Amino acid sequence: MPAQIIDGNAIAAKVKEQIKARTVQLKAQGRVVHLVAILVGGSPAAEMYASRQAEACKAVGIEYELLKLHDETTQPQAIAAIEKLNHDASVTGIMLHLPVPKLLNEAELQQRIDPLKDVEGVNPANLGFLVSSKPLNIPCTAAAAFELIKSTGVNLRGAEAVVVGASEIVGKPVALLLSDERATVQICRSATPDLAGHCNKADILVAAVGRAHLLGGEHVKPGAVVIDVGINRMTLPDGTKKTVGDVDFDAAREKACFITPVPGGVGPMTVAMLLQNTVRSAEAAFARKS
Ligand code: NAD
């Protein structure tokens, strides 16, 4: 029987309802969840992404402000803008739109965001909290993949999990989250020999690489949960373009028990996790003040 599809849109919608209930409650106490997104330079695509984000925030009662810095902003100027937001008590969350102009040091800017306000979980301090099993803000895409795995109800304790890809914002944090649930976790990388031999023993298989259809049916253990984080543009034989994941969905679906589609899986859930981190950060800040 083909795998059951994990509907990221539907699960994200439920998370957003819960977030909205929390912001309504906070507003009744006179407390505003206020996210500032920094956009340096910017393109029409970046502006469109930011306006979609503003809509998503508005829909759940988060006040969204876009701080636009001109494309010749220097590193010290960008740091000064971040520091100002760090010290502004009315700002409960901060995020930086990527990419930033080439002359700026993206990693340093992310490190300058106060970890307590870092709603994308990109400050290395937040990865550190995850390593110590005391997560504060979990990187949004990793949190999304993990929540979708949990939504299946499969028992993670003692499960074999394979994460393909080892980035700091997806692969590594997903592996840590699964390990904290007592799964036995392997991280596969480009240097891994016999990728299929590792993957097809996995009860939980997470693909976070960025290579269209890297994983096929031979990589999937019968009955596995397959989470596809990848977003790739693929040109079909007729010349049309299509967004696909790292997993060959049709082949994997024949063997898996649960599988995420691309689009409609991890993507919408990532947005929901950003909103969730934003509300959680605000609640923690309000609790510290009271
Ligand atoms: P990244 O480039 O930072 O990391 C990719 C990782 O894959 C690296 O660790 C690299 O060593 C590893 N890798 C490369 N080739 C490999 C191979 N052949 N076998 C095994 N591992 C290999 O990318 P990222 O930021 O982690 O993103 C991964 C994918 O997820 C991309 O397609 C990206 O667009 C997508 N993504 C989706 C969302 C979402 O919201 N759905 C969010 C972030 C990233």
Short mmCIF file of C-alpha atoms and ligand atoms in Angstrom, two decimals:
data_model
loop_
_atom_site.label_atom_id
_atom_site.label_comp_id
_atom_site.label_asym_id
_atom_site.label_seq_id
_atom_site.Cartn_x
_atom_site.Cartn_y
_atom_site.Cartn_z
CA MET A 1 0.00 0.00 0.00
CA PRO A 2 1.42 3.46 -0.83
CA ALA A 3 2.58 5.57 2.08
CA GLN A 4 0.29 7.93 3.90
CA ILE A 5 1.08 11.52 2.98
CA ILE A 6 2.05 13.81 5.86
CA ASP A 7 0.09 16.96 5.08
CA GLY A 8 2.34 19.84 6.14
CA ASN A 9 -0.30 22.45 5.29
CA ALA A 10 -2.94 20.85 7.52
CA ILE A 11 -0.57 20.29 10.45
CA ALA A 12 0.79 23.83 10.13
CA ALA A 13 -2.76 25.23 10.14
CA LYS A 14 -3.43 23.53 13.50
CA VAL A 15 -0.20 24.92 14.96
CA LYS A 16 -1.16 28.41 13.75
CA GLU A 17 -4.56 28.14 15.46
CA GLN A 18 -2.82 27.38 18.76
CA ILE A 19 -0.42 30.30 18.23
CA LYS A 20 -3.32 32.65 17.58
CA ALA A 21 -5.01 31.59 20.80
CA ARG A 22 -1.79 32.41 22.67
CA THR A 23 -1.39 35.88 21.09
CA VAL A 24 -5.04 36.68 21.86
CA GLN A 25 -4.43 35.76 25.49
CA LEU A 26 -1.29 37.91 25.60
CA LYS A 27 -3.09 40.87 24.03
CA ALA A 28 -5.77 40.62 26.70
CA GLN A 29 -2.92 41.18 29.21
CA GLY A 30 -1.71 44.20 27.21
CA ARG A 31 1.28 42.29 25.81
CA VAL A 32 2.30 42.51 22.16
CA VAL A 33 4.36 39.94 20.27
CA HIS A 34 6.58 42.07 18.05
CA LEU A 35 8.83 40.54 15.39
CA VAL A 36 11.32 42.70 13.49
CA ALA A 37 12.68 41.23 10.25
CA ILE A 38 15.80 42.88 8.86
CA LEU A 39 16.17 43.09 5.10
CA VAL A 40 19.47 44.45 3.78
CA GLY A 41 19.27 45.61 0.18
CA GLY A 42 16.66 43.29 -1.17
CA SER A 43 15.15 42.22 -4.44
CA PRO A 44 11.53 41.96 -5.63
CA ALA A 45 11.63 38.27 -4.61
CA ALA A 46 12.88 39.12 -1.12
CA GLU A 47 10.24 41.84 -0.74
CA MET A 48 7.52 39.41 -1.82
CA TYR A 49 8.79 36.82 0.67
CA ALA A 50 8.76 39.47 3.40
CA SER A 51 5.22 40.55 2.56
CA ARG A 52 4.04 36.91 2.74
CA GLN A 53 5.72 36.64 6.09
CA ALA A 54 3.98 39.81 7.25
CA GLU A 55 0.62 38.26 6.26
CA ALA A 56 1.42 35.02 8.10
CA CYS A 57 2.28 37.01 11.25
CA LYS A 58 -0.81 39.19 11.00
CA ALA A 59 -3.03 36.12 10.64
CA VAL A 60 -1.90 34.83 14.05
CA GLY A 61 -1.78 38.19 15.84
CA ILE A 62 1.98 38.85 15.68
CA GLU A 63 3.01 42.45 14.97
CA TYR A 64 5.50 42.31 12.08
CA GLU A 65 7.87 45.11 11.21
CA LEU A 66 10.24 45.07 8.25
CA LEU A 67 13.43 47.02 8.89
CA LYS A 68 14.93 47.84 5.50
CA LEU A 69 18.62 48.71 5.39
CA HIS A 70 20.10 50.00 2.15
CA ASP A 71 22.31 47.67 0.11
CA GLU A 72 25.47 49.63 0.92
CA THR A 73 25.03 49.11 4.65
CA THR A 74 28.40 48.31 6.25
CA GLN A 75 29.01 45.49 8.72
CA PRO A 76 29.31 47.91 11.70
CA GLN A 77 26.08 49.65 10.65
CA ALA A 78 24.23 46.32 10.37
CA ILE A 79 25.59 45.23 13.77
CA ALA A 80 24.51 48.56 15.29
CA ALA A 81 20.97 48.04 13.93
CA ILE A 82 20.84 44.54 15.45
CA GLU A 83 22.20 45.76 18.80
CA LYS A 84 19.55 48.48 18.89
CA LEU A 85 16.82 45.86 18.43
CA ASN A 86 18.48 43.59 21.03
CA HIS A 87 18.12 46.40 23.58
CA ASP A 88 14.62 47.51 22.58
CA ALA A 89 12.27 45.96 25.14
CA SER A 90 9.27 46.38 22.81
CA VAL A 91 10.90 44.00 20.26
CA THR A 92 10.36 40.37 21.26
CA GLY A 93 11.80 38.67 18.16
CA ILE A 94 14.44 39.41 15.50
CA MET A 95 15.25 37.70 12.22
CA LEU A 96 17.56 38.46 9.32
CA HIS A 97 16.44 37.88 5.74
CA LEU A 98 19.02 36.01 3.64
CA PRO A 99 20.96 36.42 1.52
CA VAL A 100 22.61 39.62 2.67
CA PRO A 101 24.82 41.63 0.25
CA LYS A 102 28.18 39.90 -0.40
CA LEU A 103 30.24 42.47 1.53
CA LEU A 104 28.45 41.60 4.79
CA ASN A 105 29.43 38.71 7.06
CA GLU A 106 26.13 36.82 7.39
CA ALA A 107 27.32 34.44 10.12
CA GLU A 108 28.60 37.28 12.30
CA LEU A 109 25.30 39.15 11.96
CA GLN A 110 23.35 36.05 13.00
CA GLN A 111 25.65 35.64 16.00
CA ARG A 112 24.90 39.22 17.06
CA ILE A 113 21.17 38.57 17.42
CA ASP A 114 20.31 38.08 21.10
CA PRO A 115 19.74 34.29 21.42
CA LEU A 116 16.59 35.02 23.44
CA LYS A 117 15.17 37.01 20.48
CA ASP A 118 16.67 34.80 17.75
CA VAL A 119 13.39 33.31 16.49
CA GLU A 120 15.04 31.51 13.57
CA GLY A 121 17.39 29.69 15.95
CA VAL A 122 20.42 30.59 13.83
CA ASN A 123 22.66 31.97 16.56
CA PRO A 124 25.17 29.18 17.39
CA ALA A 125 24.19 29.66 21.03
CA ASN A 126 20.80 28.22 20.19
CA LEU A 127 22.43 25.16 18.63
CA GLY A 128 24.45 24.90 21.85
CA PHE A 129 21.28 24.90 23.96
CA LEU A 130 20.02 22.06 21.75
CA VAL A 131 23.24 20.09 22.30
CA SER A 132 22.69 20.41 26.05
CA SER A 133 19.08 19.15 25.63
CA LYS A 134 17.72 22.48 26.86
CA PRO A 135 16.49 23.97 23.58
CA LEU A 136 15.44 27.60 23.46
CA ASN A 137 14.81 28.49 19.82
CA ILE A 138 15.23 25.45 17.57
CA PRO A 139 16.15 26.21 13.93
CA CYS A 140 12.74 26.40 12.22
CA THR A 141 13.22 23.83 9.45
CA ALA A 142 14.71 21.27 11.82
CA ALA A 143 11.81 21.83 14.22
CA ALA A 144 9.39 21.43 11.29
CA ALA A 145 10.90 18.12 10.18
CA PHE A 146 10.86 16.85 13.77
CA GLU A 147 7.22 17.86 14.40
CA LEU A 148 6.16 16.14 11.18
CA ILE A 149 7.91 12.95 12.29
CA LYS A 150 6.16 13.15 15.66
CA SER A 151 2.81 13.74 13.95
CA THR A 152 2.96 10.17 12.59
CA GLY A 153 2.89 8.78 16.13
CA VAL A 154 5.77 6.36 15.43
CA ASN A 155 7.82 5.31 18.41
CA LEU A 156 11.22 7.02 18.22
CA ARG A 157 12.75 5.26 21.20
CA GLY A 158 15.21 2.72 19.81
CA ALA A 159 14.31 3.54 16.19
CA GLU A 160 17.06 3.68 13.57
CA ALA A 161 17.21 7.18 12.09
CA VAL A 162 19.31 8.43 9.19
CA VAL A 163 19.68 12.12 8.41
CA VAL A 164 21.22 12.86 5.01
CA GLY A 165 22.88 16.30 5.08
CA ALA A 166 24.70 17.95 7.96
CA SER A 167 23.98 21.67 7.83
CA GLU A 168 23.78 23.64 11.06
CA ILE A 169 20.22 24.74 10.42
CA VAL A 170 18.71 21.42 9.31
CA GLY A 171 20.71 18.19 9.35
CA LYS A 172 22.61 18.55 12.63
CA PRO A 173 19.71 19.91 14.72
CA VAL A 174 17.29 17.26 13.39
CA ALA A 175 19.81 14.59 14.37
CA LEU A 176 20.07 16.05 17.88
CA LEU A 177 16.29 16.22 18.28
CA LEU A 178 15.91 12.58 17.22
CA SER A 179 18.75 11.52 19.49
CA ASP A 180 17.07 13.24 22.45
CA GLU A 181 14.05 11.01 21.76
CA ARG A 182 16.39 7.99 22.15
CA ALA A 183 16.57 7.14 18.46
CA THR A 184 19.86 5.73 17.14
CA VAL A 185 20.95 8.41 14.70
CA GLN A 186 23.42 8.44 11.82
CA ILE A 187 24.28 11.52 9.78
CA CYS A 188 25.23 10.79 6.17
CA ARG A 189 27.25 13.27 4.13
CA SER A 190 28.61 13.54 0.60
CA ALA A 191 31.63 11.50 1.74
CA THR A 192 29.44 8.62 2.97
CA PRO A 193 30.16 5.48 0.94
CA ASP A 194 27.13 3.33 0.10
CA LEU A 195 24.48 5.93 0.96
CA ALA A 196 21.69 3.50 0.05
CA GLY A 197 23.13 0.86 2.39
CA HIS A 198 22.74 3.28 5.32
CA CYS A 199 19.42 4.79 4.32
CA ASN A 200 17.59 1.56 3.63
CA LYS A 201 18.04 0.43 7.21
CA ALA A 202 16.39 3.57 8.56
CA ASP A 203 12.99 3.58 10.27
CA ILE A 204 13.16 7.38 10.02
CA LEU A 205 14.81 8.88 6.94
CA VAL A 206 15.35 12.65 6.70
CA ALA A 207 16.73 14.10 3.46
CA ALA A 208 18.21 17.63 3.77
CA VAL A 209 20.73 17.99 0.98
CA GLY A 210 19.45 20.12 -1.89
CA ARG A 211 19.91 17.60 -4.72
CA ALA A 212 16.86 16.69 -6.76
CA HIS A 213 15.85 13.04 -6.34
CA LEU A 214 19.14 12.05 -4.68
CA LEU A 215 17.23 9.33 -2.84
CA GLY A 216 15.17 6.76 -4.73
CA GLY A 217 13.16 3.69 -3.78
CA GLU A 218 16.35 1.72 -3.08
CA HIS A 219 17.15 4.13 -0.23
CA VAL A 220 13.89 3.47 1.61
CA LYS A 221 13.25 0.69 4.11
CA PRO A 222 9.76 -0.80 3.80
CA GLY A 223 7.52 0.90 6.38
CA ALA A 224 9.86 3.88 6.97
CA VAL A 225 8.90 7.49 7.73
CA VAL A 226 10.42 9.69 5.00
CA ILE A 227 10.83 13.43 5.55
CA ASP A 228 11.96 15.39 2.52
CA VAL A 229 13.37 18.82 3.37
CA GLY A 230 14.94 19.52 -0.03
CA ILE A 231 13.62 22.18 -2.37
CA ASN A 232 15.01 21.89 -5.90
CA ARG A 233 13.96 23.24 -9.29
CA MET A 234 13.95 20.46 -11.86
CA THR A 235 13.53 20.74 -15.61
CA LEU A 236 11.24 18.03 -16.97
CA PRO A 237 11.85 16.36 -20.36
CA ASP A 238 9.19 18.67 -21.91
CA GLY A 239 11.14 21.73 -20.71
CA THR A 240 8.72 22.75 -17.94
CA LYS A 241 10.11 23.43 -14.49
CA LYS A 242 8.90 21.79 -11.33
CA THR A 243 9.78 22.04 -7.63
CA VAL A 244 10.89 18.66 -6.29
CA GLY A 245 12.51 17.35 -3.15
CA ASP A 246 15.65 15.33 -2.50
CA VAL A 247 13.53 12.17 -2.60
CA ASP A 248 11.96 10.59 -5.66
CA PHE A 249 8.46 10.83 -4.19
CA ASP A 250 6.70 8.26 -6.41
CA ALA A 251 9.36 5.58 -5.89
CA ALA A 252 9.70 6.22 -2.15
CA ARG A 253 5.96 6.30 -1.58
CA GLU A 254 5.67 2.69 -2.75
CA LYS A 255 7.89 1.54 0.13
CA ALA A 256 7.43 4.05 2.95
CA CYS A 257 4.67 4.11 5.56
CA PHE A 258 4.56 7.93 5.86
CA ILE A 259 6.08 10.51 3.51
CA THR A 260 6.12 14.31 3.15
CA PRO A 261 5.39 15.81 -0.26
CA VAL A 262 7.34 18.68 -1.87
CA PRO A 263 5.80 21.21 -1.94
CA GLY A 264 3.28 20.97 0.91
CA GLY A 265 5.37 19.16 3.55
CA VAL A 266 8.24 20.70 5.47
CA GLY A 267 7.90 24.16 3.82
CA PRO A 268 4.58 25.29 5.38
CA MET A 269 5.53 23.73 8.70
CA THR A 270 8.77 25.77 8.73
CA VAL A 271 6.70 28.97 8.61
CA ALA A 272 4.55 27.69 11.49
CA MET A 273 7.70 26.92 13.53
CA LEU A 274 8.99 30.48 12.97
CA LEU A 275 5.69 31.82 14.33
CA GLN A 276 5.85 29.37 17.24
CA ASN A 277 9.40 30.41 18.15
CA THR A 278 8.29 34.04 17.94
CA VAL A 279 5.44 33.57 20.40
CA ARG A 280 7.51 31.40 22.72
CA SER A 281 10.32 33.99 22.81
CA ALA A 282 7.80 36.72 23.62
CA GLU A 283 6.15 34.66 26.36
CA ALA A 284 9.56 33.96 27.91
CA ALA A 285 10.46 37.68 27.79
CA PHE A 286 7.15 38.66 29.42
CA ALA A 287 7.67 36.00 32.11
CA ARG A 288 11.16 37.38 32.88
CA LYS A 289 9.72 40.87 33.30
CA SER A 290 6.90 39.87 35.66
P1 NAD B 1 23.25 23.06 2.91
O1 NAD B 1 23.78 23.21 1.53
O2 NAD B 1 23.65 24.01 3.96
O3 NAD B 1 23.62 21.60 3.44
C1 NAD B 1 23.50 20.47 2.64
C2 NAD B 1 24.18 19.30 3.33
O4 NAD B 1 24.08 18.16 2.47
C3 NAD B 1 25.65 19.51 3.61
O5 NAD B 1 25.94 19.02 4.90
C4 NAD B 1 26.35 18.67 2.56
O6 NAD B 1 27.59 18.17 3.01
C5 NAD B 1 25.37 17.53 2.39
N1 NAD B 1 25.47 16.85 1.09
C6 NAD B 1 25.74 17.38 -0.13
N2 NAD B 1 25.75 16.41 -1.06
C7 NAD B 1 25.46 15.26 -0.44
C8 NAD B 1 25.33 13.91 -0.86
N3 NAD B 1 25.48 13.57 -2.13
N4 NAD B 1 25.03 12.98 0.07
C9 NAD B 1 24.87 13.31 1.35
N5 NAD B 1 24.97 14.58 1.82
C10 NAD B 1 25.28 15.53 0.95
O7 NAD B 1 21.67 22.99 2.74
P2 NAD B 1 20.49 23.19 3.85
O8 NAD B 1 20.35 24.61 4.17
O9 NAD B 1 20.64 22.20 4.93
O10 NAD B 1 19.25 22.82 2.92
C11 NAD B 1 19.10 21.51 2.40
C12 NAD B 1 17.89 21.51 1.47
O11 NAD B 1 16.75 21.87 2.24
C13 NAD B 1 17.95 22.52 0.32
O12 NAD B 1 17.29 21.97 -0.79
C14 NAD B 1 17.16 23.69 0.83
O13 NAD B 1 16.57 24.45 -0.22
C15 NAD B 1 16.10 22.98 1.63
N6 NAD B 1 15.52 23.79 2.69
C16 NAD B 1 14.18 23.76 2.79
C17 NAD B 1 13.56 24.53 3.76
C18 NAD B 1 12.07 24.47 3.88
O14 NAD B 1 11.49 25.33 4.52
N7 NAD B 1 11.41 23.45 3.33
C19 NAD B 1 14.31 25.32 4.62
C20 NAD B 1 15.70 25.28 4.54
C21 NAD B 1 16.30 24.50 3.55
#
